C-alpha atoms as a printed R data frame, in Angstrom:
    type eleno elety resid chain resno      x       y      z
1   ATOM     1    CA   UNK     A     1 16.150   5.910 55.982
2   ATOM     2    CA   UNK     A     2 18.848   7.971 57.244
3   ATOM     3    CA   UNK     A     3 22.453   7.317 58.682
4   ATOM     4    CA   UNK     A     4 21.184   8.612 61.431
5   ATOM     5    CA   UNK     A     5 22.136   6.306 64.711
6   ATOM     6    CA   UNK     A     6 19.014   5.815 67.146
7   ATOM     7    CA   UNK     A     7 20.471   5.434 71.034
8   ATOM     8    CA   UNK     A     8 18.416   4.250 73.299
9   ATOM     9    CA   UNK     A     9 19.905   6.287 76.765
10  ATOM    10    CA   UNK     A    10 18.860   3.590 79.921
11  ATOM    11    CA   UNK     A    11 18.293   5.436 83.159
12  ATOM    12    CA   UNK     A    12 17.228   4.261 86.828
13  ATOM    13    CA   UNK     A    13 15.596   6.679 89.370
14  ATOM    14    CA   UNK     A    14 16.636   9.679 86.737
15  ATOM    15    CA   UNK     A    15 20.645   8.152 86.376
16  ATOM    16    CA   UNK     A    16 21.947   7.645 83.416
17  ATOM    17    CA   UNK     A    17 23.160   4.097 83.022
18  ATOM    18    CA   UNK     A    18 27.353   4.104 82.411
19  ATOM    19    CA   UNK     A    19 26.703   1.616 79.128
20  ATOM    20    CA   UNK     A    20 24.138   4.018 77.530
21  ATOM    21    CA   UNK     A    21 27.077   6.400 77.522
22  ATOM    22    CA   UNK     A    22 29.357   3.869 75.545
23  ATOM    23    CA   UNK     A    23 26.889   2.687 73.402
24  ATOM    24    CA   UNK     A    24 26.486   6.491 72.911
25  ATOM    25    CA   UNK     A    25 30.347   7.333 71.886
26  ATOM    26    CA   UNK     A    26 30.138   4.181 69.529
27  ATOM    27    CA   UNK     A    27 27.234   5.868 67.731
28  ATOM    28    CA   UNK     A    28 28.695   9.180 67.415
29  ATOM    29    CA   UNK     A    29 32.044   7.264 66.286
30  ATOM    30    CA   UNK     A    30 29.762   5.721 63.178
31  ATOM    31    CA   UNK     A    31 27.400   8.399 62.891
32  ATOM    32    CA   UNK     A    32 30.239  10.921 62.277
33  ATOM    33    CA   UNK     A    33 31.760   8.316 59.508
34  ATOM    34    CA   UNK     A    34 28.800   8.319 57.424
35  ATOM    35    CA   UNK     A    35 27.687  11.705 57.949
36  ATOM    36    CA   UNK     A    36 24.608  10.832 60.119
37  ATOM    37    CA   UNK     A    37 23.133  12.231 63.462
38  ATOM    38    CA   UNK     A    38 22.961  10.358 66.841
39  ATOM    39    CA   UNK     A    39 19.354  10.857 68.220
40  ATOM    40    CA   UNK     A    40 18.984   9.935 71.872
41  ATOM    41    CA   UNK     A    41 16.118   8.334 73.281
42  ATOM    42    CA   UNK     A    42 15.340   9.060 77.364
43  ATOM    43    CA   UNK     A    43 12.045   7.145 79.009
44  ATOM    44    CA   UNK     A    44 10.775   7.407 82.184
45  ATOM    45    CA   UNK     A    45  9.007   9.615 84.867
46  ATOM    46    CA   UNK     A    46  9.182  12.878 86.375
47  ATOM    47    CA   UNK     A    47 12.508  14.374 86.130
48  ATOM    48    CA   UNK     A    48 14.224  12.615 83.429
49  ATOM    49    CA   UNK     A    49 13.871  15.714 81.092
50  ATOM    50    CA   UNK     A    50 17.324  16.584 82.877
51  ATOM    51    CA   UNK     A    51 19.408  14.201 81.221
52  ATOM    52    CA   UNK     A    52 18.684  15.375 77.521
53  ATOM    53    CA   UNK     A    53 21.548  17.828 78.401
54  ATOM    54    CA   UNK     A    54 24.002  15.020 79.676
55  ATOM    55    CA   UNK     A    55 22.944  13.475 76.295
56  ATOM    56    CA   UNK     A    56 23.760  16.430 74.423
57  ATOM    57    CA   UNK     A    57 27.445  16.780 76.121
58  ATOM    58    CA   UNK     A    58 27.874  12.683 75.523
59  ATOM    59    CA   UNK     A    59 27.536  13.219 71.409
60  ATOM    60    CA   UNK     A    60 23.763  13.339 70.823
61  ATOM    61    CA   UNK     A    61 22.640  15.977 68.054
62  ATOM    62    CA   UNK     A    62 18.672  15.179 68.845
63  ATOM    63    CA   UNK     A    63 17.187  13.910 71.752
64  ATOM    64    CA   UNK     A    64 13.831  12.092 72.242
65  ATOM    65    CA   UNK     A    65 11.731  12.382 75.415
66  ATOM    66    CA   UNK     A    66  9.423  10.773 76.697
67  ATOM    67    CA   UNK     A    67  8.781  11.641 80.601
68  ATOM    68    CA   UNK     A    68  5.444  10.299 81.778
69  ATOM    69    CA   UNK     A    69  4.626   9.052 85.515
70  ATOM    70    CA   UNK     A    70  3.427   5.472 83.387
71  ATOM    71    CA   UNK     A    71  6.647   5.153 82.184
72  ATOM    72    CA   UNK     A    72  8.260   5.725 85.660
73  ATOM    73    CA   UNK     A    73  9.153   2.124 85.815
74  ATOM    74    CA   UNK     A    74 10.679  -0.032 83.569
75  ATOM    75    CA   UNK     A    75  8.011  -2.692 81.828
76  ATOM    76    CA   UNK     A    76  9.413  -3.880 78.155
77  ATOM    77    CA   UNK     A    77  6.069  -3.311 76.688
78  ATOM    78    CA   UNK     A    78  5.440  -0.206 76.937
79  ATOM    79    CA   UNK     A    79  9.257   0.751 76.610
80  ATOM    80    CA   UNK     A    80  9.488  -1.584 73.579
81  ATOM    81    CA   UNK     A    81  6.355   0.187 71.909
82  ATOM    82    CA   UNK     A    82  7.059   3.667 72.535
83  ATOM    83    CA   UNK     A    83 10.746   2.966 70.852
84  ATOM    84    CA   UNK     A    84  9.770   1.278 68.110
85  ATOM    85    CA   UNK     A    85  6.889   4.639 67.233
86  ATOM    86    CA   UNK     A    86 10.082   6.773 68.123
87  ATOM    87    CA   UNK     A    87 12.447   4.769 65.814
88  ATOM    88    CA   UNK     A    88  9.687   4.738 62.818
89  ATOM    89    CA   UNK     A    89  9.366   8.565 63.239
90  ATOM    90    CA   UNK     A    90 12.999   9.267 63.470
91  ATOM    91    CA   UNK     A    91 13.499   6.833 60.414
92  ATOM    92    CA   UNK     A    92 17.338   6.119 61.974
93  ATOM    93    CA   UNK     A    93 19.457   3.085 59.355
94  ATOM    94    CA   UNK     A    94 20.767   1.702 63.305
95  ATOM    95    CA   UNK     A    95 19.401   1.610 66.758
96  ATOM    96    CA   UNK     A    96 22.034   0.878 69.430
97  ATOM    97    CA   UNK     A    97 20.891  -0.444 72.702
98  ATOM    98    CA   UNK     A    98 23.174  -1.101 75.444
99  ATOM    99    CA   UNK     A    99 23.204  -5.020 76.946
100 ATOM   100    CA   UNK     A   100 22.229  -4.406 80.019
101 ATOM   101    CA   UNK     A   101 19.850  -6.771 82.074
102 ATOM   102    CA   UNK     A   102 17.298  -4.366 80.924
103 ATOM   103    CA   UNK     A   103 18.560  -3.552 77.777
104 ATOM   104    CA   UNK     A   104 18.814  -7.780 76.516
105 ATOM   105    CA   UNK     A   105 15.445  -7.712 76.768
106 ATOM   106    CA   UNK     A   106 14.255  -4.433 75.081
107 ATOM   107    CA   UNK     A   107 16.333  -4.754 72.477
108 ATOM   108    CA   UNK     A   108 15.080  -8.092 70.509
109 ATOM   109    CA   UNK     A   109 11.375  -7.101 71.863
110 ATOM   110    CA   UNK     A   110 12.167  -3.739 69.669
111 ATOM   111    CA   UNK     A   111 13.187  -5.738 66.824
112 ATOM   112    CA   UNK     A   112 10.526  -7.584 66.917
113 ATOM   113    CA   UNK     A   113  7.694  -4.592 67.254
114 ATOM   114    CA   UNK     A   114  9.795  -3.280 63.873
115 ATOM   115    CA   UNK     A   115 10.308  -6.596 62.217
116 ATOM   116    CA   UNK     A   116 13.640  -6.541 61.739
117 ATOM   117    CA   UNK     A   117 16.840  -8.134 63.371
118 ATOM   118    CA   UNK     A   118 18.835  -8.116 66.426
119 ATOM   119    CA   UNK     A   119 22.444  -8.633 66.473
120 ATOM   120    CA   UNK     A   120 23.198  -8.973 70.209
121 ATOM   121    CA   UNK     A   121 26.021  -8.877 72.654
122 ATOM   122    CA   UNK     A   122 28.769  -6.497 70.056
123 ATOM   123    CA   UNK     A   123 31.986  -5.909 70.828
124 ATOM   124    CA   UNK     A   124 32.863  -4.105 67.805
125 ATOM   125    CA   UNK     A   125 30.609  -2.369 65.308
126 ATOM   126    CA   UNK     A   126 32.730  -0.724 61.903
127 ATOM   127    CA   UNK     A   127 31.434  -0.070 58.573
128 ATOM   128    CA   UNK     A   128 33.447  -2.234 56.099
129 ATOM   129    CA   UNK     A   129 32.176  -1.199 52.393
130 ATOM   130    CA   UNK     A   130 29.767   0.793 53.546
131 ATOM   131    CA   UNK     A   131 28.065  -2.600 55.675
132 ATOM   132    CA   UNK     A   132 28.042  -2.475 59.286
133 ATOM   133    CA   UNK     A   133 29.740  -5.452 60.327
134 ATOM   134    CA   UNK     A   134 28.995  -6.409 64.288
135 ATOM   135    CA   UNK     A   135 31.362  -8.451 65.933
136 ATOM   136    CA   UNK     A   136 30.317 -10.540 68.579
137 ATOM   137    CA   UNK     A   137 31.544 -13.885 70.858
138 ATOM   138    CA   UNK     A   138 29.962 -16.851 69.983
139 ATOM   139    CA   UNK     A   139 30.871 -20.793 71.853
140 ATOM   140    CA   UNK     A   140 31.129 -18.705 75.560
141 ATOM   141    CA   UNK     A   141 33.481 -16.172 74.025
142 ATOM   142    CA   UNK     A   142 36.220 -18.952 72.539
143 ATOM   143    CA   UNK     A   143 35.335 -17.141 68.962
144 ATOM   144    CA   UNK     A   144 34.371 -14.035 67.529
145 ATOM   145    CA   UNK     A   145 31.818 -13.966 64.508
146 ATOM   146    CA   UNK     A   146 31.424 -10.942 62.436
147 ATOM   147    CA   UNK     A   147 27.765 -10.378 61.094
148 ATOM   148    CA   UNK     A   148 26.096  -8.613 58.780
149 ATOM   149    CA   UNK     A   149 22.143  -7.270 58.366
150 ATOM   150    CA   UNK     A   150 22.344  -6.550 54.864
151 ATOM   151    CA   UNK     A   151 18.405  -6.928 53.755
152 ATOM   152    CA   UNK     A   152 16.743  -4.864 56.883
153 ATOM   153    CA   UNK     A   153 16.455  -1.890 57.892
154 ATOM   154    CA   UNK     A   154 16.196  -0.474 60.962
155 ATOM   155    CA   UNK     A   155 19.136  -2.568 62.553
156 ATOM   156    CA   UNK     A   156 18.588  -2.906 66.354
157 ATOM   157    CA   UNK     A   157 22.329  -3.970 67.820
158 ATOM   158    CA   UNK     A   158 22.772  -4.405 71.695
159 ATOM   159    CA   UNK     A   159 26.458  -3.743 72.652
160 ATOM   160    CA   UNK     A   160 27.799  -5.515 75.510
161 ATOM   161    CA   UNK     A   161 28.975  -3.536 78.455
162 ATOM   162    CA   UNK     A   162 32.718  -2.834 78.777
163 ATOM   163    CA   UNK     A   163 33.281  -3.287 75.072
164 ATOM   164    CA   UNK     A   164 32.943   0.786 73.854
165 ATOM   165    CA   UNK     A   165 35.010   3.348 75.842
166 ATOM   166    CA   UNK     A   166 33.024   6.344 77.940
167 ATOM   167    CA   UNK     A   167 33.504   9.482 75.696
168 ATOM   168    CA   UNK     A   168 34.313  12.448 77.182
169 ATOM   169    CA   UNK     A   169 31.476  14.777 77.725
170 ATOM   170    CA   UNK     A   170 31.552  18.228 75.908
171 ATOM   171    CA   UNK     A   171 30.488  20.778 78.011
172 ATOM   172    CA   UNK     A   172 28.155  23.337 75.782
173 ATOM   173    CA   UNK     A   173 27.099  21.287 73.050
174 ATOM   174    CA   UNK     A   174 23.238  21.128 72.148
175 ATOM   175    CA   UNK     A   175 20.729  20.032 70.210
176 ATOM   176    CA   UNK     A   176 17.284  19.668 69.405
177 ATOM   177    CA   UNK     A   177 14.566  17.959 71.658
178 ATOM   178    CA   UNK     A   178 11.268  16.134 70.444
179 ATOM   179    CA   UNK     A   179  9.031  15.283 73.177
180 ATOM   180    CA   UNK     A   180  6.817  11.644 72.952
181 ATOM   181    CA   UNK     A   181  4.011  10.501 74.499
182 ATOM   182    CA   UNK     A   182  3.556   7.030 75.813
183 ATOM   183    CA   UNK     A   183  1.824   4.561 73.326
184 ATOM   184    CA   UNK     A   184  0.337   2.395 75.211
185 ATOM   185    CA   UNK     A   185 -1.793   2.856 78.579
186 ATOM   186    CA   UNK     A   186 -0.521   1.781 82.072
187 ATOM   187    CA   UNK     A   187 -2.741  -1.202 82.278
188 ATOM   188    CA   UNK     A   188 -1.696  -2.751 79.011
């Protein structure tokens, strides 16, 4: 394992979700504290292969395709499988997913497929001697709990919409892209 930061990048008809962006600048934020790299994941269809240069300018150093017709629309098999081979290649200490609608349910179903945890719903994600502590509302927001993964590794963290600032895209930078082919076939 690496301190590498694993982003899973949610897009809809080849646009970049907003939240994938701030789940995106809180990953660079931690990646750049412990002297990791934020890889970027992009799945879908035909065309998506453009946004692995908006991915680059929002603070990704690698980004992982995967841009199949199969994978045109969103099923959390498939997505949840082809992660979760991307993730064990990549070998990435945290995997960020953004809670969207979509992105609540990939993100335990990737936990799962790696056998690891799920932390859901962060507001605030900070390493605190060297543990990444999540913070998160618990009793319909009244509290905030602070948690810990301390025994597994991947971590898989959702991060609630709203709760990371947008960074600033930097025009120019670049990176490095892997390409990935689906796992499993369109009828499974």
């Amino acid at each position: 394992m690496t301190h590498d930061i694993f982003v899973y990048v949610e897009q809809f008809e080849n646009q970049v979700v907003g939240a994938s962006w701030e789940a995106m600048g809180a990953a660079r934020k931690l990646a750049d504290e412990q002297g990791g790299d934020v890889i970027a994941c992009i799945v879908g269809g035909e065309g998506v292969g453009q946004l692995a240069q908006e991915a680059f300018a929002y603070g990704a150093d690698q980004v992982v395709l995967a841009s199949d017709e199969t994978l045109a629309d969103f099923r959390v098999e498939p997505y949840a499988a082809l992660l979760a081979d991307a993730v064990e290649r990549c070998q990435p200490e945290n995997v960020l997913v953004a809670a969207t609608f979509r992105g609540r349910e990939l993100g335990p179903a990737l936990a799962v497929r790696l056998e690891t945890g799920c932390i859901a719903d962060c507001t605030e994600l900070e390493f605190e001697d060297g543990e990444l502590v999540a913070t998160r509302p618990i009793y319909a927001g009244k509290l905030m709990s602070k948690c810990i993964m301390p025994e597994r590794r991947p971590r898989v963290f959702t991060t609630r919409v709203r709760a990371f600032g947008k960074p600033e895209p930097e025009a120019g930078r670049d990176g490095e892209v892997v390409t990935l082919e689906p796992v499993l076939a369109e009828e499974q």
